[in-house]
PDB file of C-alpha atoms in Angstrom:
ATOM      1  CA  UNK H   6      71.427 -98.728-101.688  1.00 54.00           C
ATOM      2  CA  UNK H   7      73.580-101.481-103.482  1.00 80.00           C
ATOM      3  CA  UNK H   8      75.678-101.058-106.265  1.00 88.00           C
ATOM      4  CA  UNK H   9      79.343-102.418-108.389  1.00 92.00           C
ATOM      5  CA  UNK H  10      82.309-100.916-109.626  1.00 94.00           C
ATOM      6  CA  UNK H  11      84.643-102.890-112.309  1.00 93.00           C
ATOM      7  CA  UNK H  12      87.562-101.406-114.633  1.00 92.00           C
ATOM      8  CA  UNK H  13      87.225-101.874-118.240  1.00 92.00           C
ATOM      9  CA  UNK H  14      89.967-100.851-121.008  1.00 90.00           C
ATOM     10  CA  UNK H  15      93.259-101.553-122.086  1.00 85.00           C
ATOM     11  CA  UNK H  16      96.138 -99.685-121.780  1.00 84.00           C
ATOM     12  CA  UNK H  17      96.875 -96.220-120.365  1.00 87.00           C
ATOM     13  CA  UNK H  18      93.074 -95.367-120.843  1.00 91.00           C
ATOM     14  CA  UNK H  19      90.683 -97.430-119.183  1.00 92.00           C
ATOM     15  CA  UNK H  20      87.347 -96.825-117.179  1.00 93.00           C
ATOM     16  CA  UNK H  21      85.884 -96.995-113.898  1.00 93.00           C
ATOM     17  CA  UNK H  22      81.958 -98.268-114.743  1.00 94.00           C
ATOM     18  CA  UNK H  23      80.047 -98.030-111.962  1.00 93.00           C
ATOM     19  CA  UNK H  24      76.338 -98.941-111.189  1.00 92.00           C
ATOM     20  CA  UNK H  25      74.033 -97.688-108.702  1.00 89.00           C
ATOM     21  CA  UNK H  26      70.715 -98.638-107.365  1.00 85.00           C
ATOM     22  CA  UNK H  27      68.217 -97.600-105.382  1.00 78.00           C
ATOM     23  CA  UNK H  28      68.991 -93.877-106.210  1.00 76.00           C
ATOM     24  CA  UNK H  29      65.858 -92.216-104.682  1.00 71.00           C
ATOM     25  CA  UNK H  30      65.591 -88.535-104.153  1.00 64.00           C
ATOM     26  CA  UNK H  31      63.061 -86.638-102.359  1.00 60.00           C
ATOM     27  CA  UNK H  32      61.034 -84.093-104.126  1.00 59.00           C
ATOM     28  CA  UNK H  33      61.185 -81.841-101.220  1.00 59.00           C
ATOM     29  CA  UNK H  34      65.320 -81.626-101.296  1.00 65.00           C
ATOM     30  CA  UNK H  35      68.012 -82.001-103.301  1.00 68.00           C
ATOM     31  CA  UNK H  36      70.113 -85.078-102.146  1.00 80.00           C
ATOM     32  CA  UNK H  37      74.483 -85.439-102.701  1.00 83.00           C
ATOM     33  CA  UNK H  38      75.835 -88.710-104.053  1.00 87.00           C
ATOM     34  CA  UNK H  39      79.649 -88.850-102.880  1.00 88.00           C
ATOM     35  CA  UNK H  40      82.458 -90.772-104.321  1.00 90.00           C
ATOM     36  CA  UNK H  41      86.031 -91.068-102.882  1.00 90.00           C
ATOM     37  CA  UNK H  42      88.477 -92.690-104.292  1.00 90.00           C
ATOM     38  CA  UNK H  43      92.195 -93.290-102.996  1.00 88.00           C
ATOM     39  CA  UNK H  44      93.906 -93.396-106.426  1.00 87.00           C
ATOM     40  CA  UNK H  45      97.951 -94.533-106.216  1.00 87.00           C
ATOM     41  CA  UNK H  46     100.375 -92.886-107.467  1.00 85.00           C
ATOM     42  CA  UNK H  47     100.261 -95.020-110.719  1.00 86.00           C
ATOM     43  CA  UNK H  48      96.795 -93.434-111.757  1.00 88.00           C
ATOM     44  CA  UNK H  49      94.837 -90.578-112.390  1.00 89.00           C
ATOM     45  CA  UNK H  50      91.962 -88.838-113.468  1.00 88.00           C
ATOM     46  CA  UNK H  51      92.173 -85.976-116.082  1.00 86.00           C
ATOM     47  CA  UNK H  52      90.223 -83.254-114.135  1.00 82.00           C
ATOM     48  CA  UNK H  53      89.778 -81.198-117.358  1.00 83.00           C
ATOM     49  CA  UNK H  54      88.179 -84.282-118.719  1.00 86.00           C
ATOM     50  CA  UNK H  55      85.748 -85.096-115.741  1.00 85.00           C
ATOM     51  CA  UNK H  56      84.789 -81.596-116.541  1.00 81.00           C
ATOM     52  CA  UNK H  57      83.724 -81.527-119.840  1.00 83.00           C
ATOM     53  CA  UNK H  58      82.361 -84.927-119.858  1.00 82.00           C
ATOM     54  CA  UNK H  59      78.648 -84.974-120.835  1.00 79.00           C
ATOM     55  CA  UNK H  60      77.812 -88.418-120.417  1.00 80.00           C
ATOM     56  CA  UNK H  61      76.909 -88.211-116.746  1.00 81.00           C
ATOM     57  CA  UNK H  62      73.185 -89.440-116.449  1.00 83.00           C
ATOM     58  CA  UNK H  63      70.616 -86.957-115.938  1.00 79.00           C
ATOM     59  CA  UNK H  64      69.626 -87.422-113.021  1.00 80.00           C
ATOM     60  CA  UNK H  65      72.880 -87.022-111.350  1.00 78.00           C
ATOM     61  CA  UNK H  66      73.323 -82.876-111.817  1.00 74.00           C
ATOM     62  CA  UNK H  67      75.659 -80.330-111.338  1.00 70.00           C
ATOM     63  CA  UNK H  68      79.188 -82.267-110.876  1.00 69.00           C
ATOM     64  CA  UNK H  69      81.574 -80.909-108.948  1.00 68.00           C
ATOM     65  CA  UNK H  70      85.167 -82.564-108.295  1.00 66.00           C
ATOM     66  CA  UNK H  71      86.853 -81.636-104.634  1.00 62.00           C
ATOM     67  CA  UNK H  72      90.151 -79.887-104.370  1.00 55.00           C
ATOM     68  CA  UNK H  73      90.294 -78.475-108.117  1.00 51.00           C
ATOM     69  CA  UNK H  74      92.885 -76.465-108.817  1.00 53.00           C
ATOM     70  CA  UNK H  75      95.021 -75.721-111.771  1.00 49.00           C
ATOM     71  CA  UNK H  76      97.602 -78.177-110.626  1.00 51.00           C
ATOM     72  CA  UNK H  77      95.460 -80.444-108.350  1.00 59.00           C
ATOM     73  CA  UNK H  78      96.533 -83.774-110.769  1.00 76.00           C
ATOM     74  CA  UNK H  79      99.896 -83.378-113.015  1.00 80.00           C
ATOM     75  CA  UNK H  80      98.679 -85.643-116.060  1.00 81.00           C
ATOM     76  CA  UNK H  81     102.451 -85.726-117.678  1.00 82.00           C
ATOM     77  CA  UNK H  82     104.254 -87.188-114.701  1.00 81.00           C
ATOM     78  CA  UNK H  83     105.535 -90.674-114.483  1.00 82.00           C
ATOM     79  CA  UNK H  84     104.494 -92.950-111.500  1.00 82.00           C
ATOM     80  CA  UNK H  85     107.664 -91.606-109.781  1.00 81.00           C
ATOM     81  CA  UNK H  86     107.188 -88.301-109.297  1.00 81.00           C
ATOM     82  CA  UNK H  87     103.490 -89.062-108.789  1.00 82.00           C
ATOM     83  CA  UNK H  88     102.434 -89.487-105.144  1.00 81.00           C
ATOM     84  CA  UNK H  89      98.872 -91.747-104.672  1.00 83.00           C
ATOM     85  CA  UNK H  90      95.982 -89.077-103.969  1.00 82.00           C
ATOM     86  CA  UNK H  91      91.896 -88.888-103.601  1.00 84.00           C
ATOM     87  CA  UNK H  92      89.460 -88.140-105.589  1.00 86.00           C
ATOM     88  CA  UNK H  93      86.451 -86.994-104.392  1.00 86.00           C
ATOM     89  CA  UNK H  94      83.510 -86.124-106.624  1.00 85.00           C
ATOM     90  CA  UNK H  95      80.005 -85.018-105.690  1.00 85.00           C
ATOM     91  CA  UNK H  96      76.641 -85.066-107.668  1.00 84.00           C
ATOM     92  CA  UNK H  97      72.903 -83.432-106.892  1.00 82.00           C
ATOM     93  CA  UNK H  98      71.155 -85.803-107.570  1.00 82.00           C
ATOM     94  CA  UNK H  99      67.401 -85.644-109.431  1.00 77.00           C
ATOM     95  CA  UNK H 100      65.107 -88.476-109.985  1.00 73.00           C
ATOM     96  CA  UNK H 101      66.974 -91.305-111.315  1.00 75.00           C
ATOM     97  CA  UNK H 102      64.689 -93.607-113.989  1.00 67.00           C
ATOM     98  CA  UNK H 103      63.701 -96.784-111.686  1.00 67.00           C
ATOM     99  CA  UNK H 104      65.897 -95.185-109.073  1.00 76.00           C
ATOM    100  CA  UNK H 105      68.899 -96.482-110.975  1.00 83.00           C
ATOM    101  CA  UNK H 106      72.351 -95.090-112.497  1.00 85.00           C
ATOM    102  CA  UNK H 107      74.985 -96.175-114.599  1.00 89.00           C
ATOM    103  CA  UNK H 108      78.198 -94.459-115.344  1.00 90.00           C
ATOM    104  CA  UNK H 109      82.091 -94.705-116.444  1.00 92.00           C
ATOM    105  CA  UNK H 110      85.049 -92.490-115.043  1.00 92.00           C
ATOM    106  CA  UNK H 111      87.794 -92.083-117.130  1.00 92.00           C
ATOM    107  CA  UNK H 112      91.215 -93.028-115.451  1.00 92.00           C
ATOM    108  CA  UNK H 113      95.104 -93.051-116.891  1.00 91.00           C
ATOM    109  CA  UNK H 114      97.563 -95.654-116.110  1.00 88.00           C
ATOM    110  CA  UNK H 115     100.628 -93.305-115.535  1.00 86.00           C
ATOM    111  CA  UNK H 116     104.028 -94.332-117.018  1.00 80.00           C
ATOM    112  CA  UNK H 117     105.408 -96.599-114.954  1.00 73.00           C
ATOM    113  CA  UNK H 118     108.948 -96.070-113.299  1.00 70.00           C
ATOM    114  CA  UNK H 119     111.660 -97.882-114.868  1.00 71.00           C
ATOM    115  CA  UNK H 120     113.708-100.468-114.220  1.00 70.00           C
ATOM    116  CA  UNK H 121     117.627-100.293-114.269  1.00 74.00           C
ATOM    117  CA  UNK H 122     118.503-102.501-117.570  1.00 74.00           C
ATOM    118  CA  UNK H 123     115.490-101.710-119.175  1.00 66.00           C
ATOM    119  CA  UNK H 124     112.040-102.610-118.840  1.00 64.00           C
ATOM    120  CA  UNK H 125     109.269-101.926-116.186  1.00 59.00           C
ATOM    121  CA  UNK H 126     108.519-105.666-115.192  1.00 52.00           C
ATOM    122  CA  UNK H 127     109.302-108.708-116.046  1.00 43.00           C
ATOM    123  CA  UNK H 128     106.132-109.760-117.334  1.00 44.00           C
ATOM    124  CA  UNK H 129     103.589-107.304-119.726  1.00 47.00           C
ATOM    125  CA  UNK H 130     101.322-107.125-116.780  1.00 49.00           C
ATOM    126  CA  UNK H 131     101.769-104.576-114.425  1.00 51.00           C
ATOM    127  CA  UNK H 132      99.274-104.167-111.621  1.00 55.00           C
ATOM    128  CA  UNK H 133      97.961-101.017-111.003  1.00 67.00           C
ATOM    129  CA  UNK H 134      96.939-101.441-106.953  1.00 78.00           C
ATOM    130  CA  UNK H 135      93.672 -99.584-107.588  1.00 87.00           C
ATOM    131  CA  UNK H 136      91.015-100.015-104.680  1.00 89.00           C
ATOM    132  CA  UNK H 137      87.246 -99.590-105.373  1.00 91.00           C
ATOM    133  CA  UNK H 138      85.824 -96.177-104.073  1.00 93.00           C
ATOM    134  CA  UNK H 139      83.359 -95.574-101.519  1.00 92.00           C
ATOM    135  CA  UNK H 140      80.150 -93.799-102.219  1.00 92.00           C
ATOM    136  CA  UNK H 141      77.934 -92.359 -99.901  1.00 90.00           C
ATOM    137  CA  UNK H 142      74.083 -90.728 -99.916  1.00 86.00           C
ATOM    138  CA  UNK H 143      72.164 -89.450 -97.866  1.00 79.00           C
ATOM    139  CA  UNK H 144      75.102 -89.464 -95.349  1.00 80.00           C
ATOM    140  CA  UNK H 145      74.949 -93.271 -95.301  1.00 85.00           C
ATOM    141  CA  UNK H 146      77.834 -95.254 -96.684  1.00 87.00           C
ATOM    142  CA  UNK H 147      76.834 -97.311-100.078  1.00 86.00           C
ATOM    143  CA  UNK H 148      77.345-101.457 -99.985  1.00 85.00           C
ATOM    144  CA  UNK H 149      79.247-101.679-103.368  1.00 88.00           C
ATOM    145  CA  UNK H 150      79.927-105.101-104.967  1.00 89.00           C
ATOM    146  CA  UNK H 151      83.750-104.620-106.601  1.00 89.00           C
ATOM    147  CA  UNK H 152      85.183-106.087-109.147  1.00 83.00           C
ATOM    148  CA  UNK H 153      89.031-104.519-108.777  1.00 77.00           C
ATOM    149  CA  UNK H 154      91.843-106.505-108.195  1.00 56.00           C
TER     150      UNK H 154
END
């Protein structure tokens, strides 16, 4: 299996859009598609909103995000009381049309910690330091092209 991963958005609120091929599930069994991903400190994802998202694609059933808990991800801390953490999410999948899937995760930029005289950079760019997750199926790890800086 082969896929990508590449951000897209602006801003606080921006996307993880991943693409997936070769997504074939036996008949006989259901089959888990795993994602990890080693988010830093100056990201997150909204748990409550991977939850009552409803764009997953069909064929990728019954979502489940690893150690959820009321106060697994605190969405209204800045990046310095933040500390970098995982993700890991895990889908059943079905049968995927031409074996394929496309998707987005929503992810927050965090505030960023402050500089003393002002600012958070010197420049309007601030890089984030976000690695591209792993995905595994089948128990094999995925070979994901990955367009992250």
């Amino acid at each position: 299996m082969v896929g990508s991963v590449r951000v897209q958005g602006r801003g606080q609120h921006r996307r993880l859009v991943v693409s997936l091929e070769d997504l074939e599930s036996s008949a006989d069994e259901e089959e888990q598609l795993r994602m990890v991903w080693a988010l830093p400190a100056s990201a997150y994802c909204d748990l409550d909103e991977l939850r009552r998202r409803t764009s997953w694609p069909r064929c990728l059933r019954d979502f489940r995000v690893e150690g959820d808990g009321a106060s697994a991800v605190d969405i209204e801390g800045p990046e310095y009381r933040a500390t970098p953490h995982e993700l890991t999410m895990d889908w059943t999948v079905g049968t995927c049309a031409f074996g394929a899937a496309s998707f987005e995760v929503p992810f927050h930029v965090r505030y960023l910690t402050p500089r003393e005289g002002g600012g958070v950079a010197s420049s309007s760019r601030v890089p984030v330091g976000l690695v591209p997750p792993s995905f595994s199926f089948r128990g094999r790890r995925l070979t994901i092209a990955s367009e992250l800086a």
